PDB file of C-alpha atoms in Angstrom:
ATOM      1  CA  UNK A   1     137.721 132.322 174.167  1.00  0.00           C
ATOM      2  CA  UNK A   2     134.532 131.266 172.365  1.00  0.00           C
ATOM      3  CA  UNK A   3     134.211 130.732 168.546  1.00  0.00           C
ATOM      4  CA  UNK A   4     136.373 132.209 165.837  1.00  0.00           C
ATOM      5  CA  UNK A   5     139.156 135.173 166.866  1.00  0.00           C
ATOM      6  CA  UNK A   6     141.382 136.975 164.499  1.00  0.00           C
ATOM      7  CA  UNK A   7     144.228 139.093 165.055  1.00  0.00           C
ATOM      8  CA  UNK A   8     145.605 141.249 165.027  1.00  0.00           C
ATOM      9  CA  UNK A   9     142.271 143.530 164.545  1.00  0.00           C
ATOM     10  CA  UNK A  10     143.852 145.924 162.594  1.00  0.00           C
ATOM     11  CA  UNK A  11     147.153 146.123 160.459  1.00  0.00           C
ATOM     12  CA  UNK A  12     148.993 148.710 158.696  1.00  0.00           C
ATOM     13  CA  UNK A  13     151.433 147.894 156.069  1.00  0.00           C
ATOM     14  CA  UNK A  14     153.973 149.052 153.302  1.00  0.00           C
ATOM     15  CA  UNK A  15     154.399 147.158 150.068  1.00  0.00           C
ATOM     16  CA  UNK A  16     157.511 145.684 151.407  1.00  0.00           C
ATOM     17  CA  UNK A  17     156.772 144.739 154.656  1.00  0.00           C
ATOM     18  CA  UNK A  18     155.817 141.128 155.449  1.00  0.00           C
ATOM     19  CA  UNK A  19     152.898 140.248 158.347  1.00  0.00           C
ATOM     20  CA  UNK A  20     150.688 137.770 159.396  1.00  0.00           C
ATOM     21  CA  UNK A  21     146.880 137.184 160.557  1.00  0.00           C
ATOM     22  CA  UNK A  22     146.177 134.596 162.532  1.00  0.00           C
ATOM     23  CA  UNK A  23     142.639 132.721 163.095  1.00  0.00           C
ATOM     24  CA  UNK A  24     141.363 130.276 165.755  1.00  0.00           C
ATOM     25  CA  UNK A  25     138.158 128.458 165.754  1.00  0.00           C
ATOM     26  CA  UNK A  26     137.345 127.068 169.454  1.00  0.00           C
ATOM     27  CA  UNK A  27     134.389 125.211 167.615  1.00  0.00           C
ATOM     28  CA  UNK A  28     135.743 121.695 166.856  1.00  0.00           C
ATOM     29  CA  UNK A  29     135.113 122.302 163.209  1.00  0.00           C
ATOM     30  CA  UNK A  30     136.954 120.543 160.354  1.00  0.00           C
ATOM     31  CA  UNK A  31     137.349 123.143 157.538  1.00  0.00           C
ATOM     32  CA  UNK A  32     138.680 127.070 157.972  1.00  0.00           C
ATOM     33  CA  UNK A  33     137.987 129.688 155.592  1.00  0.00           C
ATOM     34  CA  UNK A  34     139.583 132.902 154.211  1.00  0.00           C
ATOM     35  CA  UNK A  35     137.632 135.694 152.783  1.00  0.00           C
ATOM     36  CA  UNK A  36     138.216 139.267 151.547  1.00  0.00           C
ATOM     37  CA  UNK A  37     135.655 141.793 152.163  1.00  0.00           C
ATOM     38  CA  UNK A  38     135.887 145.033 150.161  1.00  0.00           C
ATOM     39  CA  UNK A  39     133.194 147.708 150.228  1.00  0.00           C
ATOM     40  CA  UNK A  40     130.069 147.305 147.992  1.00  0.00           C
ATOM     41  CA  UNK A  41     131.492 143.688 146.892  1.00  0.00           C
ATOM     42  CA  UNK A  42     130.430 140.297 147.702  1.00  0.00           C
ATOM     43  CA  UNK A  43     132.370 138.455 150.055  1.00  0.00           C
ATOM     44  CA  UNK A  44     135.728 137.031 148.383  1.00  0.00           C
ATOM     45  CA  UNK A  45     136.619 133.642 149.280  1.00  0.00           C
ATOM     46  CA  UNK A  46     140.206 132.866 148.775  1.00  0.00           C
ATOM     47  CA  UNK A  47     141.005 129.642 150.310  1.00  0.00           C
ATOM     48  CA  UNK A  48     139.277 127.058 151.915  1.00  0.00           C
ATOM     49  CA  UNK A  49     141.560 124.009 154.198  1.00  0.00           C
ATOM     50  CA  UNK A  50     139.590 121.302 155.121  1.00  0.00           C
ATOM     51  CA  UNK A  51     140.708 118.469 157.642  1.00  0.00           C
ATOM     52  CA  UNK A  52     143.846 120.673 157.363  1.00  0.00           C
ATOM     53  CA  UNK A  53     144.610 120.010 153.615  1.00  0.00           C
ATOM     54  CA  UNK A  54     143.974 122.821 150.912  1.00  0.00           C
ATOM     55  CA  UNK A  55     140.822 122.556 149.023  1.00  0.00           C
ATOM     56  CA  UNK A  56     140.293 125.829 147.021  1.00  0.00           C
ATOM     57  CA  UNK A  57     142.356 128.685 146.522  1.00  0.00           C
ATOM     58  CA  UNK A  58     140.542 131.084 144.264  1.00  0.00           C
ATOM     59  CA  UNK A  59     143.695 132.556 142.022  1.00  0.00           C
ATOM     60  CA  UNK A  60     144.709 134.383 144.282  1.00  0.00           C
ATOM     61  CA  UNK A  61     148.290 136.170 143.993  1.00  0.00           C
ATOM     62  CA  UNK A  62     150.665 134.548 145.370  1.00  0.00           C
ATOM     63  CA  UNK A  63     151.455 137.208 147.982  1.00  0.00           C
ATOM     64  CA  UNK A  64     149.145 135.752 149.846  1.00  0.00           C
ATOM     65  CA  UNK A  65     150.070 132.814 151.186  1.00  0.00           C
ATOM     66  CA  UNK A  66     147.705 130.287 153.639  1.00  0.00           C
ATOM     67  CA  UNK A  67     149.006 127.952 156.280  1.00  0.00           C
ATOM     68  CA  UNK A  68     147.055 125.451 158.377  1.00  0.00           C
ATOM     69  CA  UNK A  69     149.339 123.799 160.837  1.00  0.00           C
ATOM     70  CA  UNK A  70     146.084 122.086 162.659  1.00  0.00           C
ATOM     71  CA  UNK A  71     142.377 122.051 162.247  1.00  0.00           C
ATOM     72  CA  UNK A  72     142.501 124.999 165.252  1.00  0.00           C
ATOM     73  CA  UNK A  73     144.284 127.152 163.303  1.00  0.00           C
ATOM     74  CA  UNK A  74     144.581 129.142 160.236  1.00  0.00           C
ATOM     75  CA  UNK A  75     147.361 131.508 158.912  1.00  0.00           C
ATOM     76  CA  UNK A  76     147.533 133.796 155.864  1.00  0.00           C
ATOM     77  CA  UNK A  77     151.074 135.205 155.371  1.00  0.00           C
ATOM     78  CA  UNK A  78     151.308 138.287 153.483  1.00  0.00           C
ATOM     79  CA  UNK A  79     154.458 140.049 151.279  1.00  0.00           C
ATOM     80  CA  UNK A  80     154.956 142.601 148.769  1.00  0.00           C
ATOM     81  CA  UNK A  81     150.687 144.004 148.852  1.00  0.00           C
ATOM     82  CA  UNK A  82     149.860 146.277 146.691  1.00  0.00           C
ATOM     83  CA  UNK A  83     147.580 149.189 147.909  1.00  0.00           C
ATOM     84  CA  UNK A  84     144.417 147.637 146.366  1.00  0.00           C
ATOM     85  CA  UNK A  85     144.737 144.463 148.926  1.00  0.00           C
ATOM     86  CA  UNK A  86     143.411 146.955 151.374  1.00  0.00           C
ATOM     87  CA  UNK A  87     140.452 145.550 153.067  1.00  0.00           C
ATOM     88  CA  UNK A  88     138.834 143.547 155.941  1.00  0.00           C
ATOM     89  CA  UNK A  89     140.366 140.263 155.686  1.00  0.00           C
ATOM     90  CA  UNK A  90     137.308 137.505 157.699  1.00  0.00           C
ATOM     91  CA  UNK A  91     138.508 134.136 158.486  1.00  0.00           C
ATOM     92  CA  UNK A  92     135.275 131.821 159.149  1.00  0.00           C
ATOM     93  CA  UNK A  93     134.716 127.774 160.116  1.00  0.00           C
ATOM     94  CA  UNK A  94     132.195 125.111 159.444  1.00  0.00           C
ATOM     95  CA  UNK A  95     131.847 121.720 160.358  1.00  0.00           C
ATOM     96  CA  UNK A  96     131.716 119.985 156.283  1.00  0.00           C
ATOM     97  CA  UNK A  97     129.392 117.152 156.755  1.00  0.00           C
ATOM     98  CA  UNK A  98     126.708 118.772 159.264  1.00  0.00           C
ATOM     99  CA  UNK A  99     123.201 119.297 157.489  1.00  0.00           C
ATOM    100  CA  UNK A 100     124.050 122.804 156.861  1.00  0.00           C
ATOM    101  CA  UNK A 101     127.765 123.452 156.673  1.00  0.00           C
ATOM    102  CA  UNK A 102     126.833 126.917 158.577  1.00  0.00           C
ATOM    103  CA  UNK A 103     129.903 129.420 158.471  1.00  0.00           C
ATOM    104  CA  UNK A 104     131.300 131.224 161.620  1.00  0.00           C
ATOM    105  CA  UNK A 105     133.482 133.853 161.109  1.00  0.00           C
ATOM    106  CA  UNK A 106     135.522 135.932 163.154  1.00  0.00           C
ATOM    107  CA  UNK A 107     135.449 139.581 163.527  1.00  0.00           C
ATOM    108  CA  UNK A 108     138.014 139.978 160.724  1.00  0.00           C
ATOM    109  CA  UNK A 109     141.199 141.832 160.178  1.00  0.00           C
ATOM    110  CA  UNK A 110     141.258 145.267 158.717  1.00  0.00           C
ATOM    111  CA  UNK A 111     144.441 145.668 156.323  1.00  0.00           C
ATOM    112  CA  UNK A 112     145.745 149.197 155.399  1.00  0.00           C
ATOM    113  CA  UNK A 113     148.459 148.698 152.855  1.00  0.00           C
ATOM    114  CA  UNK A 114     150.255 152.302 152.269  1.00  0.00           C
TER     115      UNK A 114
ATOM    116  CA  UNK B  13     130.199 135.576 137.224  1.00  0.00           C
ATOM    117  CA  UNK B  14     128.355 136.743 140.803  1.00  0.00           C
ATOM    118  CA  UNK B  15     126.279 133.986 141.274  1.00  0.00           C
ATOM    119  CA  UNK B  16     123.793 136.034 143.956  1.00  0.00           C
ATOM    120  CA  UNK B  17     122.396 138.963 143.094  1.00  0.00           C
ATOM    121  CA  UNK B  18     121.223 141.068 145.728  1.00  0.00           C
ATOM    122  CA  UNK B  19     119.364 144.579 145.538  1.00  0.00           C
ATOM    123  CA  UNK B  20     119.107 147.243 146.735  1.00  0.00           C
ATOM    124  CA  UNK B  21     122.364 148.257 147.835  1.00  0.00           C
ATOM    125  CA  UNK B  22     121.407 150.389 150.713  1.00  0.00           C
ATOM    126  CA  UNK B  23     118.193 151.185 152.191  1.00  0.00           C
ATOM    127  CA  UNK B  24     116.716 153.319 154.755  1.00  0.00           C
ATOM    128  CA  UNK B  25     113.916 152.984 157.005  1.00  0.00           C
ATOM    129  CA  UNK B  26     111.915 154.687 159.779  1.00  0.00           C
ATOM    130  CA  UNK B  27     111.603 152.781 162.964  1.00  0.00           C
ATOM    131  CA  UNK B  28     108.557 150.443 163.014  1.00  0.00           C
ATOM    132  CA  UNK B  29     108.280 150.110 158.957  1.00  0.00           C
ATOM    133  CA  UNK B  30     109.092 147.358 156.703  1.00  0.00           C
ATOM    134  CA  UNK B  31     112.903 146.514 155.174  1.00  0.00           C
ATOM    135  CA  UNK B  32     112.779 144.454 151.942  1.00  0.00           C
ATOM    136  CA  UNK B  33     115.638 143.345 150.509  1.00  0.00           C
ATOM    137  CA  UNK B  34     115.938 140.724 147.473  1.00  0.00           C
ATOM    138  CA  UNK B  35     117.956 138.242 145.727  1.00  0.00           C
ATOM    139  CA  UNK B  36     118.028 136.248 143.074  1.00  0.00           C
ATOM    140  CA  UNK B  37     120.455 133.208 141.689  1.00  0.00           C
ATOM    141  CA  UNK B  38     120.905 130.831 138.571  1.00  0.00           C
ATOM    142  CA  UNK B  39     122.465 127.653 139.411  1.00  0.00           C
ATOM    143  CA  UNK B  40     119.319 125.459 140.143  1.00  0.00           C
ATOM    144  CA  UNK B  41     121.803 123.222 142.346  1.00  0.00           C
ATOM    145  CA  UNK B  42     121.639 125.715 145.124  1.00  0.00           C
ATOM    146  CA  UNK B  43     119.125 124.412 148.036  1.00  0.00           C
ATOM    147  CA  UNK B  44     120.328 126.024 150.860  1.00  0.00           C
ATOM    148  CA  UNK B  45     119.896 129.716 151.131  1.00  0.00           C
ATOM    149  CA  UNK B  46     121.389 131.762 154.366  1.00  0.00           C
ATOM    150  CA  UNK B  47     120.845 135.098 155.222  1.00  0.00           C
ATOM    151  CA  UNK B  48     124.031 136.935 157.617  1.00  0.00           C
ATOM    152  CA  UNK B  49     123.939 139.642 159.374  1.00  0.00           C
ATOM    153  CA  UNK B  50     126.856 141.940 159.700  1.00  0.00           C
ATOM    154  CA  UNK B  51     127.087 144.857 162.353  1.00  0.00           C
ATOM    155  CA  UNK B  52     130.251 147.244 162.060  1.00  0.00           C
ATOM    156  CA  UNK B  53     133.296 145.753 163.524  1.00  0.00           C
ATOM    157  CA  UNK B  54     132.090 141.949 163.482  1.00  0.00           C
ATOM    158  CA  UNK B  55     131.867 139.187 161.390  1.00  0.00           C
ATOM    159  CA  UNK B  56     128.782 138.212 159.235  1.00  0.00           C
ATOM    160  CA  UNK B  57     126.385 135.764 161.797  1.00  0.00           C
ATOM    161  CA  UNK B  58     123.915 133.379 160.371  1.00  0.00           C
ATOM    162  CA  UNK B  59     120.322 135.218 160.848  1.00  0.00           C
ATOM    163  CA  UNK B  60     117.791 132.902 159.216  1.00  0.00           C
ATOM    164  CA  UNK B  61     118.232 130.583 156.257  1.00  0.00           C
ATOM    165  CA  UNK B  62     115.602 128.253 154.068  1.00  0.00           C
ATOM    166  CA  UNK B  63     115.630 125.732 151.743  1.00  0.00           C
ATOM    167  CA  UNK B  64     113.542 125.383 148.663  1.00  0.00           C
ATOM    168  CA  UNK B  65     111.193 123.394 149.779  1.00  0.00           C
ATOM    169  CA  UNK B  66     109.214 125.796 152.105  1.00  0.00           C
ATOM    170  CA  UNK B  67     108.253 129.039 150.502  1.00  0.00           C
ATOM    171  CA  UNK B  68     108.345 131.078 153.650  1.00  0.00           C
ATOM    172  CA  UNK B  69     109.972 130.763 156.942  1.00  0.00           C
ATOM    173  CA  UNK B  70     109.854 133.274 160.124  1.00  0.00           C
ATOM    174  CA  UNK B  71     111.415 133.722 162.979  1.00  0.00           C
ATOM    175  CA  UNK B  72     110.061 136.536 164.926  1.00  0.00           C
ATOM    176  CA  UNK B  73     110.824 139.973 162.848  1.00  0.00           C
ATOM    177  CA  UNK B  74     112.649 138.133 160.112  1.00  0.00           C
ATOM    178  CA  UNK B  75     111.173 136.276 157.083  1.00  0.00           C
ATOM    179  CA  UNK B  76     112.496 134.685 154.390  1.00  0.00           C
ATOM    180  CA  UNK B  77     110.151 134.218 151.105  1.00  0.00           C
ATOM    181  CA  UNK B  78     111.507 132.211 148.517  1.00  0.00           C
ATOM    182  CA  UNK B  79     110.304 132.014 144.853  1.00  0.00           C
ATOM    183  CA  UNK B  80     111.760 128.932 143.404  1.00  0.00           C
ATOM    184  CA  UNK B  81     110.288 129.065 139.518  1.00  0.00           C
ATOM    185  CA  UNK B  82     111.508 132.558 140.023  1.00  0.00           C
ATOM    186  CA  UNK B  83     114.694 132.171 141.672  1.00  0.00           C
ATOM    187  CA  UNK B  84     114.490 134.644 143.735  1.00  0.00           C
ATOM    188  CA  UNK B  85     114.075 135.200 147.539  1.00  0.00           C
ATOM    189  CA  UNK B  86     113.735 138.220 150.164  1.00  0.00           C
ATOM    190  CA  UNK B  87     114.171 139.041 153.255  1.00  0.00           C
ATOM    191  CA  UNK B  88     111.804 140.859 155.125  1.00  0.00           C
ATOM    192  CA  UNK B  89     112.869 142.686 158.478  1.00  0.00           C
ATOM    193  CA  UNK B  90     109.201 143.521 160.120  1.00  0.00           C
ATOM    194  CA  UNK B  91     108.565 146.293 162.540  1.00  0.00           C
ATOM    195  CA  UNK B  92     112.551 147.568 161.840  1.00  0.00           C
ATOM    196  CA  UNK B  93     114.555 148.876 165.220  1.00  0.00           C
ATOM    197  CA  UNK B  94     117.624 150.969 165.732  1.00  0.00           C
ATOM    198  CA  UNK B  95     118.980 147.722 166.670  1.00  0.00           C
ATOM    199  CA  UNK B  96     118.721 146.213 163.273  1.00  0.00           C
ATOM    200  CA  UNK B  97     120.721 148.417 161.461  1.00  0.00           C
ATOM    201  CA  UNK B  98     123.565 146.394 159.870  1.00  0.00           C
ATOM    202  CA  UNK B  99     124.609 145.348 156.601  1.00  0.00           C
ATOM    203  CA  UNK B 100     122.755 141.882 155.337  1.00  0.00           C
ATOM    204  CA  UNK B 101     124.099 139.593 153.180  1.00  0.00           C
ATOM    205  CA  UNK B 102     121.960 136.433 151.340  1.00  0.00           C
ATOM    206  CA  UNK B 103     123.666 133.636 150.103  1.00  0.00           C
ATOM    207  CA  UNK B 104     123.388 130.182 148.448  1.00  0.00           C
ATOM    208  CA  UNK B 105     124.953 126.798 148.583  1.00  0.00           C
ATOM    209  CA  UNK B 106     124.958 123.101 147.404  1.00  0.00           C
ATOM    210  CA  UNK B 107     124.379 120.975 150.514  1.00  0.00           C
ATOM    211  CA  UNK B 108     125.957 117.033 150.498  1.00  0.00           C
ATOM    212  CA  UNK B 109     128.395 117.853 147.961  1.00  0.00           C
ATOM    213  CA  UNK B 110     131.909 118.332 148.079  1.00  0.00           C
ATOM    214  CA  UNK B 111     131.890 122.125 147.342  1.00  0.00           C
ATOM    215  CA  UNK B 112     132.209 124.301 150.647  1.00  0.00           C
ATOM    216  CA  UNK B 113     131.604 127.812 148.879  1.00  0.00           C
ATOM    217  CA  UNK B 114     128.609 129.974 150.063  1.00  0.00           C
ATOM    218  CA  UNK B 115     128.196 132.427 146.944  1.00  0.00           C
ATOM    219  CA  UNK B 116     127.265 135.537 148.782  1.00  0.00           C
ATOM    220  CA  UNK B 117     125.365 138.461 147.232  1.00  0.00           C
ATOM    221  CA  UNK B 118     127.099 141.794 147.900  1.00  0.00           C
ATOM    222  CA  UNK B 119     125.119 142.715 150.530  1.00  0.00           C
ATOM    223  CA  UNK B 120     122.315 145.686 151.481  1.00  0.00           C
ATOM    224  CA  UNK B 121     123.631 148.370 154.418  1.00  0.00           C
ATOM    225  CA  UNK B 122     120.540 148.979 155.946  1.00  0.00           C
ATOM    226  CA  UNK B 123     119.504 151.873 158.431  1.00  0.00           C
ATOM    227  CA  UNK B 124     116.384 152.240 161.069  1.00  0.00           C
ATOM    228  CA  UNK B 125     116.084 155.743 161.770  1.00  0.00           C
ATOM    229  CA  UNK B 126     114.486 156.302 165.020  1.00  0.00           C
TER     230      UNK B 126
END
């Protein structure tokens, strides 16, 4: 496996169901990234971990919930959605110090909460 | 507050012509500005970026011209293929500091019609 993979690739959901996507960067970088992507809006990010301690988390709810057991590896744990957290959920790594902190991201998750 | 602004939102070209697409920021602190490219089912990929010091920078079909009193920059996809149909996003960012956020602009869905 090269670069950043996501899965599962796609996800379907009720409001009371609890999943999780999972991301891992092959890359050797030192910061992970969580974005939502929702038609005809800018990219949302959400959090940011880097060196494996959280850095930003952009108000999101609190159903969403990050986890970053190593600098490999990035979680986002998700319970009780609502229908409007439907989207393509992008995970993406840099390497925070390099002269242009250039973002890789993965091919994303697309969430269908019913 | 969307700190890119990016226009249009979709555009449509014949194969061989010109795509333009602009964008244009506030924060004078940005002075690194990347351009991703984002085919269905993947993750944005770095295309081409610039920094304010140049005001234009090419790499084969793509070019980047960059307005600084204006704030403002475009991309310009030359002789457009089939191939390049995807959905571009430009961006901005603070290099050296301690904030890892690209601001993203919402992005331009383009189409090469053969």
């Amino acid at each position: 496996e090269t670069g950043v993979t996501q899965t599962p690739r796609h996800l379907v959901m009720g409001m009371t169901n609890k999943k999780s996507l999972k991301c891992e960067q092959h890359l050797g970088h030192n910061a992970m990234y969580w974005y939502k992507q929702s038609a005809k809006k800018p990219l949302e990010l959400m959090f940011v971990y880097s060196l494996e301690e959280r850095v930003e988390n952009n108000s999101v709810p609190s159903r969403f919930s990050p986890e970053c057991p190593n600098s490999s590896h990035l979680f986002l744990h998700l319970h009780t959605l609502q229908p409007e957290d439907s989207a393509l959920y992008l995970c993406a790594s840099s390497q925070v110090g390099s002269a242009n902190n250039e973002q890789f991201f993965g091919p994303g998750t697309r969430l269908t909460v019913l | 507050q969307q700190q890119v602004k990016q226009s249009p939102q979709s555009l449509i070209v014949q194969k061989g012509g010109i795509s333009i697409i602009n964008c244009a920021y506030e924060n004078t602190a940005f002075d690194y500005f990347p351009w991703y490219q984002q085919f269905p089912g993947k993750g944005p990929a770095l295309l081409i970026a610039i920094r304010p010091d140049v005001s234009e920078k090419k790499e084969g079909r793509f070019t980047i011209s960059f307005n600084k009193s204006a704030k403002q920059f475009s991309l310009h996809i030359m002789d457009s293929q089939p191939g390049d149909s995807a959905t571009y996003f430009c961006a901005a960012f603070v290099q050296g500091s301690n904030d890892y956020k690209l601001s993203f602009g919402a992005g331009t869905t383009v189409t090469v019609r053969a």
